Coordinates of C-alpha atoms in Angstrom, one line a residue:
M25 CA 0.1 -51.7 -8.1
K26 CA 3.8 -51.0 -8.1
K27 CA 4.7 -48.7 -4.7
G28 CA 6.2 -45.7 -6.4
V29 CA 2.8 -45.7 -8.7
L30 CA 1.0 -45.6 -5.7
W31 CA 2.7 -43.1 -3.6
R32 CA 2.2 -40.6 -6.9
V33 CA -1.7 -41.5 -6.9
I34 CA -1.9 -40.6 -3.2
L35 CA 0.2 -37.3 -4.0
I36 CA -2.1 -36.6 -6.9
A37 CA -5.2 -37.0 -4.4
I38 CA -3.6 -34.9 -1.1
T39 CA -2.5 -32.2 -3.7
V40 CA -6.3 -32.0 -5.3
V41 CA -7.9 -32.1 -1.5
L42 CA -5.6 -29.3 -0.3
S43 CA -6.4 -27.2 -3.3
I44 CA -10.4 -27.6 -2.7
V45 CA -10.1 -26.5 0.7
F46 CA -7.9 -23.7 -0.2
F47 CA -10.5 -22.8 -2.9
L48 CA -13.4 -22.9 -0.7
P49 CA -14.0 -19.5 0.3
N50 CA -14.7 -18.3 -3.2
L51 CA -17.5 -20.9 -3.7
P52 CA -21.0 -19.7 -2.3
L53 CA -20.5 -23.4 -0.6
F54 CA -18.2 -21.8 1.7
Q55 CA -21.1 -19.7 3.7
G56 CA -23.0 -23.0 4.5
L57 CA -20.1 -25.0 6.5
P58 CA -19.9 -24.9 10.0
D59 CA -18.0 -22.0 12.3
W60 CA -15.4 -24.7 13.3
W61 CA -14.3 -25.0 9.9
K62 CA -14.5 -21.1 9.2
K63 CA -12.5 -20.4 12.2
N64 CA -9.5 -23.5 11.5
M65 CA -9.7 -23.8 7.8
P66 CA -8.5 -21.1 5.4
A67 CA -11.2 -18.8 4.9
K68 CA -9.9 -16.0 2.6
G69 CA -9.0 -17.6 -0.9
I70 CA -9.0 -15.6 -4.0
V71 CA -8.9 -11.5 -4.0
L72 CA -10.5 -10.4 -7.1
G73 CA -8.1 -7.3 -8.7
L74 CA -9.5 -3.6 -9.0
D75 CA -10.5 -4.5 -12.3
L76 CA -12.6 -7.4 -11.7
Q77 CA -14.6 -6.4 -8.4
G78 CA -14.0 -2.0 -9.2
G79 CA -12.6 0.4 -6.5
L80 CA -10.3 3.2 -6.6
H81 CA -7.4 3.9 -9.1
L82 CA -5.5 7.2 -7.4
V83 CA -2.3 8.5 -8.8
F84 CA -0.5 11.2 -6.7
E85 CA 2.4 13.4 -7.4
V86 CA 4.9 13.8 -4.4
E87 CA 5.6 18.3 -3.8
G88 CA 9.2 17.7 -3.8
D89 CA 10.1 21.4 -3.6
K90 CA 7.8 21.6 -0.4
A91 CA 9.8 18.7 1.0
V92 CA 13.1 20.8 0.2
D93 CA 11.5 23.9 1.4
I94 CA 10.2 22.2 4.7
A95 CA 13.8 20.9 4.9
T96 CA 15.3 24.5 4.3
E97 CA 13.4 25.6 7.3
R98 CA 14.3 22.9 9.5
I99 CA 17.9 23.7 9.2
A100 CA 17.3 27.5 9.5
S101 CA 16.0 27.0 13.2
S102 CA 18.5 24.6 14.0
L103 CA 21.4 27.0 12.7
G104 CA 19.9 29.3 15.1
G105 CA 20.2 27.3 18.2
L106 CA 23.8 26.4 17.1
L107 CA 25.1 30.1 16.6
E108 CA 22.9 30.4 20.0
R109 CA 24.9 27.7 22.1
K110 CA 28.4 28.7 20.6
K111 CA 27.2 32.0 21.6
I112 CA 27.7 34.1 18.4
Q113 CA 25.5 36.8 17.7
A114 CA 23.6 36.4 14.9
T115 CA 20.3 36.8 12.7
V116 CA 18.9 33.7 10.8
K117 CA 16.0 33.9 8.5
K118 CA 14.5 32.0 5.5
E119 CA 13.5 33.7 2.6
G120 CA 12.5 31.7 -0.2
A121 CA 14.7 28.8 -1.2
S122 CA 17.8 30.5 0.8
I123 CA 18.7 30.6 4.6
V124 CA 20.2 34.3 5.5
V125 CA 22.2 34.9 8.2
T126 CA 23.8 38.2 9.6
P127 CA 26.6 39.8 9.7
A128 CA 28.7 38.0 7.4
T129 CA 31.4 37.3 9.8
M130 CA 34.0 34.5 9.8
D131 CA 33.3 33.1 13.2
V132 CA 29.4 32.5 12.0
R133 CA 30.8 31.5 8.5
K134 CA 33.1 28.7 10.2
A135 CA 30.4 27.8 12.6
I136 CA 27.8 27.3 9.5
E137 CA 30.5 25.4 7.1
E138 CA 31.7 23.0 9.8
T139 CA 28.3 21.8 11.0
Y140 CA 26.3 21.8 7.8
P141 CA 28.6 21.0 5.0
S142 CA 25.5 20.2 2.4
L143 CA 24.7 23.8 2.4
T144 CA 26.5 26.1 -0.3
L145 CA 27.6 29.8 -0.1
A146 CA 25.3 31.6 -2.6
E147 CA 25.8 35.0 -2.0
S148 CA 28.1 36.6 0.4
G149 CA 28.2 40.7 1.3
A150 CA 26.3 42.3 4.3
A151 CA 24.8 38.9 5.1
L152 CA 25.5 35.2 4.3
H153 CA 23.3 33.5 1.6
Y154 CA 23.2 29.9 2.1
G155 CA 21.3 27.4 0.2
L156 CA 21.1 23.5 -0.4
S157 CA 23.5 22.1 -3.3
A158 CA 21.2 20.3 -6.1
A159 CA 22.3 16.7 -5.0
E160 CA 20.9 17.6 -1.7
Q161 CA 17.7 18.9 -3.0
K162 CA 17.5 15.5 -5.1
R163 CA 18.3 13.3 -2.1
I164 CA 15.4 15.1 -0.2
K165 CA 13.0 14.7 -2.6
D166 CA 13.7 11.5 -3.6
T167 CA 14.0 10.3 0.3
A168 CA 10.6 12.2 0.7
T169 CA 8.9 10.2 -2.2
D170 CA 10.0 7.0 -0.2
Q171 CA 8.8 7.9 2.8
V172 CA 5.3 9.1 1.2
L173 CA 4.9 5.5 -0.4
E174 CA 5.4 3.7 3.2
I175 CA 3.4 5.9 5.2
I176 CA 0.3 5.6 2.5
R177 CA 1.1 1.8 3.0
N178 CA 0.5 1.9 6.6
R179 CA -2.4 4.4 6.6
I180 CA -4.1 1.4 3.8
D181 CA -3.6 -1.0 6.2
Q182 CA -4.9 0.6 9.0
F183 CA -7.5 1.5 6.8
G184 CA -8.1 -1.8 6.4
V185 CA -8.2 -2.5 2.3
A186 CA -7.6 -6.2 1.2
E187 CA -5.0 -6.6 -1.3
P188 CA -4.1 -2.9 -2.3
T189 CA -1.6 -2.1 -5.0
I190 CA 1.1 0.8 -4.1
H191 CA 4.1 1.2 -6.0
R192 CA 6.7 4.0 -7.4
Q193 CA 5.3 5.4 -11.1
A194 CA 8.1 7.7 -11.6
E195 CA 10.9 9.9 -10.0
N196 CA 7.8 11.6 -7.8
E197 CA 4.5 10.1 -8.7
I198 CA 2.8 7.3 -6.8
V199 CA 0.1 4.6 -7.8
V200 CA -2.4 3.4 -5.3
Q201 CA -5.4 1.2 -6.5
L202 CA -8.1 -0.3 -3.3
P203 CA -10.2 -2.8 -4.9
G204 CA -13.6 -2.8 -3.8
V205 CA -13.5 0.6 -2.0
R206 CA -16.9 2.4 -1.6
D207 CA -16.1 5.4 0.0
P208 CA -13.4 7.1 -2.6
K209 CA -13.7 10.7 -0.9
R210 CA -12.9 9.1 2.4
A211 CA -10.3 7.0 1.6
V212 CA -8.5 9.9 -0.8
D213 CA -8.5 12.2 2.4
I214 CA -7.0 9.7 4.8
I215 CA -4.4 8.8 2.0
G216 CA -3.4 12.4 1.1
R217 CA -3.5 13.9 4.4
T218 CA -0.3 15.5 5.5
A219 CA -1.2 15.1 8.9
Q220 CA 1.7 17.8 10.4
L221 CA 1.3 17.7 14.1
E222 CA 2.1 20.6 16.0
F223 CA 1.8 22.4 19.1
K224 CA 2.7 25.7 19.7
I225 CA 1.5 28.5 22.7
V226 CA -1.4 30.9 21.8
N227 CA -0.4 34.8 22.4
D228 CA -3.0 36.3 23.9
E229 CA -0.9 39.3 25.3
A230 CA -0.3 40.5 22.1
P231 CA -2.7 43.9 21.5
V232 CA -4.0 42.5 18.1
A233 CA -5.5 39.4 19.7
A234 CA -8.0 41.1 21.6
E235 CA -8.9 43.0 18.1
L236 CA -9.4 39.9 16.3
P237 CA -13.0 39.1 15.7
A238 CA -14.7 36.3 17.0
S239 CA -15.6 34.5 13.9
I240 CA -15.6 34.8 10.3
L241 CA -17.2 32.6 7.4
P242 CA -15.0 30.6 5.1
G243 CA -13.2 31.5 2.8
E244 CA -12.7 35.1 4.3
E245 CA -9.5 34.0 5.7
Q246 CA -6.9 35.5 3.7
T247 CA -8.8 39.3 3.9
L248 CA -8.4 39.0 7.8
I249 CA -4.9 38.3 7.7
D250 CA -4.2 41.1 5.1
R251 CA -6.1 43.0 7.2
F252 CA -4.0 43.1 10.2
Q253 CA -1.1 42.2 8.5
G254 CA 0.8 45.7 10.0
K255 CA -0.1 44.5 13.6
I256 CA 1.1 40.9 14.1
P257 CA 4.2 40.7 15.7
E258 CA 6.6 39.1 13.8
D259 CA 7.0 36.1 16.2
S260 CA 3.3 35.7 15.7
E261 CA 0.8 34.1 13.0
I262 CA -2.8 34.0 12.7
L263 CA -4.2 30.4 12.4
F264 CA -8.1 29.3 12.5
Q265 CA -10.1 26.5 14.4
R266 CA -13.1 25.1 12.4
V267 CA -16.2 25.6 14.1
T268 CA -20.0 23.9 13.6
N269 CA -22.8 24.7 15.0
P270 CA -24.6 21.6 16.1
E271 CA -27.8 23.0 15.9
T272 CA -27.6 24.8 12.4
G273 CA -25.1 23.3 10.7
L274 CA -23.4 26.6 9.7
V275 CA -19.4 26.6 10.1
T276 CA -17.5 29.2 10.8
K277 CA -13.7 30.0 11.3
H278 CA -12.0 31.1 14.6
P279 CA -8.9 33.2 14.2
I280 CA -6.3 32.7 16.7
L281 CA -3.3 34.4 17.3
L282 CA -0.3 32.3 17.7
K283 CA 3.3 32.0 18.5
K284 CA 5.3 30.8 15.3
Q285 CA 7.6 28.7 17.0
T286 CA 6.6 25.4 17.4
L287 CA 7.3 23.7 20.5
L288 CA 6.5 20.0 20.1
T289 CA 5.4 17.9 16.5
G290 CA 4.0 14.4 16.0
D291 CA 7.1 12.9 15.3
L292 CA 7.5 11.9 19.1
L293 CA 3.7 10.0 19.1
T294 CA 3.8 6.5 19.9
E295 CA 0.0 6.2 19.8
A296 CA -3.1 7.9 18.7
K297 CA -6.3 6.1 19.7
V298 CA -10.6 6.8 19.9
N299 CA -11.7 7.7 22.9
I300 CA -15.4 8.6 24.2
D301 CA -15.5 11.7 26.3
Q302 CA -17.7 10.5 29.5
R303 CA -19.2 14.3 30.1
F304 CA -20.8 15.1 26.6
S305 CA -20.5 11.5 24.7
E306 CA -18.4 12.7 22.1
P307 CA -14.9 10.7 20.4
Y308 CA -12.3 12.8 20.6
V309 CA -8.6 10.9 19.9
G310 CA -5.8 10.6 22.9
I311 CA -2.6 10.7 22.0
T312 CA 0.7 9.3 23.7
F313 CA 4.3 10.5 23.4
D314 CA 7.2 8.8 23.7
S315 CA 9.6 9.2 26.7
A316 CA 11.7 12.1 25.2
G317 CA 8.1 13.7 23.6
A318 CA 6.5 13.4 27.3
K319 CA 9.7 15.1 29.1
I320 CA 9.3 17.7 26.0
F321 CA 5.3 18.3 26.6
E322 CA 5.7 18.5 30.2
D323 CA 8.6 21.0 30.4
I324 CA 5.9 22.8 27.7
T325 CA 2.8 22.8 29.9
G326 CA 5.1 23.5 33.3
A327 CA 6.4 26.7 31.7
N328 CA 2.9 27.8 30.4
V329 CA 0.8 27.5 33.2
K330 CA -2.8 29.3 32.5
K331 CA -1.9 29.8 29.0
R332 CA -3.5 28.3 25.9
L333 CA -1.8 25.5 24.1
A334 CA -3.0 25.1 20.5
I335 CA -2.9 21.6 18.7
I336 CA -2.8 22.2 14.9
L337 CA -3.2 19.8 12.4
D338 CA -1.8 20.7 8.8
G339 CA -2.4 24.2 9.5
N340 CA -5.6 24.0 11.3
V341 CA -6.2 24.3 15.1
Y342 CA -8.0 21.7 16.5
S343 CA -8.1 22.9 19.8
A344 CA -6.8 25.4 22.2
P345 CA -7.3 24.5 25.9
V346 CA -6.0 26.5 28.2
I347 CA -3.2 24.4 30.7
Q348 CA -4.5 24.6 34.2
E349 CA -1.3 22.4 35.5
R350 CA 2.2 20.7 34.6
I351 CA 1.0 17.4 32.5
S352 CA 3.2 14.7 33.0
G353 CA 3.1 11.0 31.5
G354 CA 2.7 12.1 27.8
D355 CA -0.7 11.8 27.3
A356 CA -2.8 14.6 25.5
Q357 CA -6.4 14.7 23.7
I358 CA -7.2 16.0 20.6
T359 CA -11.3 17.5 20.5
G360 CA -12.9 19.3 18.1
S361 CA -16.6 18.1 17.3
F362 CA -15.8 15.1 15.7
T363 CA -17.7 12.4 14.3
M364 CA -16.8 8.5 15.2
E365 CA -15.4 8.2 11.7
E366 CA -13.6 11.6 11.7
A367 CA -11.7 10.7 15.1
R368 CA -11.1 7.1 13.5
D369 CA -9.5 8.5 10.5
L370 CA -7.5 11.6 12.4
A371 CA -6.4 8.6 14.6
I372 CA -4.8 6.2 11.5
V373 CA -3.2 9.0 10.1
L374 CA -1.3 10.1 13.5
R375 CA -0.4 6.7 13.7
A376 CA 0.7 6.0 10.3
G377 CA 3.1 9.4 10.7
A378 CA 2.9 12.7 8.8
L379 CA 3.9 13.0 5.2
P380 CA 7.2 14.7 4.7
A381 CA 5.7 16.5 1.6
P382 CA 2.0 17.5 0.5
L383 CA 0.7 15.1 -2.0
K384 CA -1.3 16.4 -5.5
T385 CA -4.2 14.3 -7.1
L386 CA -3.3 13.5 -10.5
Q387 CA -5.5 10.9 -11.3
N388 CA -8.6 10.3 -9.3
V389 CA -10.9 6.9 -11.3
T390 CA -13.2 5.4 -9.5
V391 CA -13.5 1.9 -11.4
G392 CA -17.4 0.2 -11.4
P393 CA -18.1 -3.0 -10.1
S394 CA -20.3 -3.7 -13.0
L395 CA -17.1 -3.5 -15.4
G396 CA -15.4 -5.9 -13.4
R397 CA -18.6 -8.0 -13.7
D398 CA -18.8 -8.3 -17.3
S399 CA -15.1 -8.5 -17.4
I400 CA -15.9 -11.9 -15.0
D401 CA -18.7 -13.2 -17.2
A402 CA -16.9 -12.7 -20.4
G403 CA -13.7 -14.7 -19.1
K404 CA -16.0 -17.5 -18.0
L405 CA -18.0 -17.6 -20.9
A406 CA -14.7 -17.4 -23.3
G407 CA -12.8 -19.9 -20.6
I408 CA -16.0 -22.5 -20.8
V409 CA -16.0 -22.2 -25.0
G410 CA -12.4 -22.8 -25.0
T411 CA -11.9 -25.7 -22.6
I412 CA -15.0 -27.5 -24.4
L413 CA -13.5 -27.3 -27.8
V414 CA -10.1 -28.5 -26.4
V415 CA -11.8 -31.5 -24.6
V416 CA -13.7 -32.4 -27.4
F417 CA -11.1 -32.2 -29.8
M418 CA -8.6 -34.3 -27.5
I419 CA -11.2 -37.0 -27.4
V420 CA -11.9 -37.1 -31.3
Y421 CA -8.1 -36.8 -32.1
Y422 CA -6.8 -39.5 -29.2
K423 CA -9.4 -41.2 -28.3
L424 CA -8.6 -42.5 -24.7
S425 CA -5.1 -41.2 -24.3
G426 CA -7.5 -37.3 -25.1
V427 CA -9.8 -38.5 -22.0
I428 CA -6.2 -38.8 -19.8
A429 CA -5.0 -35.3 -21.6
D430 CA -8.2 -33.7 -20.4
F431 CA -8.1 -35.1 -17.1
A432 CA -4.5 -33.4 -17.0
L433 CA -6.3 -30.1 -18.1
L434 CA -9.0 -30.6 -15.3
L435 CA -6.0 -31.4 -12.4
N436 CA -4.3 -28.3 -13.8
I437 CA -7.3 -25.8 -13.3
I438 CA -7.9 -27.2 -9.9
L439 CA -4.4 -27.4 -8.5
L440 CA -3.6 -23.9 -9.9
L441 CA -7.1 -22.1 -8.3
G442 CA -6.3 -23.9 -5.4
A443 CA -2.5 -22.2 -5.3
M444 CA -3.6 -19.2 -6.2
A445 CA -6.0 -19.5 -3.3
S446 CA -3.3 -20.6 -0.9
L447 CA -1.6 -17.3 -1.6
N448 CA -4.8 -15.1 -1.6
A449 CA -3.5 -14.3 -4.6
T450 CA -5.1 -11.6 -6.7
L451 CA -7.0 -12.5 -9.7
T452 CA -7.0 -9.9 -12.6
L453 CA -7.7 -9.8 -16.2
P454 CA -4.2 -9.9 -17.1
G455 CA -4.3 -13.1 -14.4
I456 CA -7.1 -14.5 -16.5
A457 CA -4.8 -14.6 -19.5
G458 CA -2.1 -15.8 -17.9
I459 CA -4.6 -18.8 -16.6
I460 CA -5.9 -19.7 -20.6
L461 CA -2.2 -19.2 -21.7
T462 CA -1.3 -22.0 -19.0
I463 CA -4.3 -24.2 -20.3
G464 CA -2.9 -24.0 -23.8
M465 CA 0.4 -25.2 -23.1
A466 CA -1.1 -28.3 -21.1
V467 CA -2.6 -29.2 -24.2
D468 CA 0.4 -28.4 -25.9
S469 CA 2.7 -30.5 -23.7
N470 CA 0.1 -33.9 -24.2
V471 CA 0.3 -33.4 -27.7
L472 CA 4.1 -33.8 -27.8
M473 CA 4.2 -36.7 -25.9
F474 CA 1.3 -38.7 -27.6
E475 CA 2.8 -37.7 -30.8
R476 CA 6.1 -39.5 -30.0
M477 CA 4.1 -42.4 -28.2
R478 CA 2.7 -42.7 -31.4
E479 CA 6.0 -43.2 -33.2
E480 CA 7.2 -45.6 -30.8
L481 CA 4.0 -47.2 -31.6
R482 CA 4.8 -47.4 -35.2
S483 CA 8.1 -48.6 -34.4
G484 CA 6.2 -51.5 -33.7
K485 CA 6.7 -51.3 -29.6
T486 CA 4.3 -53.0 -27.0
P487 CA 2.0 -50.4 -25.6
K488 CA 3.6 -49.9 -22.6
A489 CA 7.1 -49.2 -24.5
A490 CA 5.8 -47.0 -26.2
V491 CA 4.3 -44.8 -23.1
D492 CA 7.5 -44.7 -21.6
G493 CA 9.3 -44.1 -24.4
G494 CA 7.1 -41.5 -25.5
Y495 CA 7.3 -39.7 -22.0
K496 CA 11.2 -39.9 -22.4
K497 CA 11.7 -38.5 -25.5
A498 CA 9.1 -35.3 -24.9
F499 CA 10.8 -35.2 -21.3
W500 CA 13.2 -32.6 -21.8
T501 CA 11.4 -30.7 -24.8
I502 CA 8.4 -30.1 -22.3
F503 CA 10.7 -29.1 -19.4
D504 CA 12.8 -26.9 -21.4
S505 CA 10.0 -25.1 -23.0
H506 CA 8.2 -24.9 -19.5
V507 CA 11.8 -23.1 -17.8
T508 CA 12.1 -20.9 -20.6
T509 CA 8.5 -19.5 -19.7
L510 CA 9.0 -19.6 -16.2
L511 CA 12.1 -17.8 -16.7
T512 CA 10.5 -15.1 -18.7
A513 CA 7.2 -14.7 -16.0
A514 CA 10.2 -14.0 -13.2
V515 CA 11.5 -11.5 -15.0
L516 CA 8.1 -10.0 -15.4
F517 CA 7.5 -10.8 -11.8
Q518 CA 10.6 -8.9 -10.6
F519 CA 10.2 -5.9 -13.0
G520 CA 6.7 -5.1 -14.1
T521 CA 4.1 -3.6 -11.8
G522 CA 0.7 -3.7 -11.3
P523 CA -1.3 -6.3 -14.1
I524 CA 1.9 -7.5 -15.5
K525 CA 2.9 -8.9 -12.1
G526 CA -0.6 -10.7 -11.9
F527 CA 0.1 -11.9 -15.5
A528 CA 3.3 -13.1 -14.1
V529 CA 2.1 -14.8 -10.9
T530 CA -0.6 -17.2 -12.9
L531 CA 1.8 -17.9 -15.1
M532 CA 4.9 -18.9 -13.4
L533 CA 2.2 -20.6 -10.8
G534 CA 0.5 -22.6 -13.9
V535 CA 4.1 -23.6 -15.7
T536 CA 4.8 -25.0 -12.9
I537 CA 1.5 -27.0 -12.1
N538 CA 1.7 -28.1 -15.4
L539 CA 5.0 -29.7 -15.2
F540 CA 3.7 -31.9 -12.3
T541 CA 0.3 -32.7 -14.2
A542 CA 1.8 -33.3 -17.7
L543 CA 4.8 -35.5 -16.4
I544 CA 3.6 -36.8 -13.3
G545 CA -0.5 -36.8 -13.6
T546 CA -0.5 -38.6 -17.0
K547 CA 2.3 -40.9 -16.4
T548 CA 0.4 -41.9 -13.5
V549 CA -3.1 -42.8 -14.9
F550 CA -1.1 -44.7 -18.0
D551 CA 1.0 -46.4 -15.5
V552 CA -1.9 -47.4 -13.0
M553 CA -4.0 -48.9 -16.3
H554 CA -0.6 -50.9 -17.3
S555 CA -0.3 -52.5 -13.4
K556 CA -3.7 -54.0 -14.0
G557 CA -1.6 -56.3 -16.6
E558 CA -0.8 -56.5 -20.2
V559 CA -2.6 -53.8 -22.2
K560 CA -2.6 -55.2 -25.8
G561 CA -3.2 -51.6 -27.2
L562 CA -3.3 -48.3 -26.5
S563 CA -6.0 -45.9 -27.9
I564 CA -4.6 -43.0 -29.0

């Protein structure tokens, strides 16, 4: 055997062995392998997509108007600080989408417009009415959607879902597909929670605080707020702490009067983890601030000793402990009669960060695994029937050369599955369609070469010369058709989403492998046959 042919045989053998090794985790045989193999060799294989193993399909709408509202409120708060630093006497209030500043003097106007050029003056009279320009509002909405996309991705990564699909569908819509998720309610709760963490001082000094009832039933919150509306100080608000009776399971709401001013937010968090309280054996979430957050937290606790500091998440009070002393180091605790799972989920959303705007669930579809199992079974049946028909046809029509083509077909399937397993690719129904299309192209390539060989034989050439001539004439036809298909698949992958990408991945891998098996695999078999001596006839 010539050295070049031997190297090709070795190359084919190595690719086959590697493909089998990578694909082993998808076979029942893998469970019976020794532990050292599972630890040191590939253990993931091909992942089944949402349409094959079931799971959760979600479509969220990012409420961009709320993001603009939050940004406006933040600017209004900053404006107050700016005017105070410049020692300008003025009042800043947010009214709807506008920031209202009084008095409307030139000093105030100059200070605002120099620092916040993105604000547009909508009305000027006794007061200045500022608002965000349309371009700035659009930028805030776009940025909010991008931020939400990244935060959802971080939360899902920590939730532990393999191969999630997360992409932006429209200007303010995000599609999330979670294959294999069996607890959709928990997943939706983790993804959709805003997780806006705030620290505010409890206003126990106001007379109305003593008049508030100890607890109310869920659903009575707004009635209570309306009842005390005229008595609540302008700088305060009523929020509620959810309390569950451990013995009866009865849920009540505990109203708390708080200062409106947010002293610290979760933006400065560096860590959030679940710990167990040594006294009550209950889980709580321990949080740690960065250096800036630690300094602010120390100042807050130092200035408010013997007062209560409320820890608020998404407008709900989780705890409001009394500050006993200045707390340095930047560590705090969020307690709230959590279960271990609730504490773990809270730590996940705090670590991933707060959403810049709330999410509205547009679609929440749970795909059952039975549908995927039916699809897999139907795909297997179609693949087996199609393969048998192709194998039989090639043998009947091309005889021994047909057997060689069938070898190339088998090689193609093994290498394709191995390549997908090595990339831990997700197999979907469109992906199965891509594999079947690739098999068709593999057969087509062999037909092209075999017909050229027949032409060479009819012209009187020897079998070896006919094989060489057939490959030479068919090479560029096969190469061109595969390259154009590869380019098409690359475009689909670049601009497609979800299932289209799955189809593009299998098609790109299949086309590339098909070039290898058609032009190198089958040619190597013919060369091995001719290396053993003069072949008098070619069975084709």
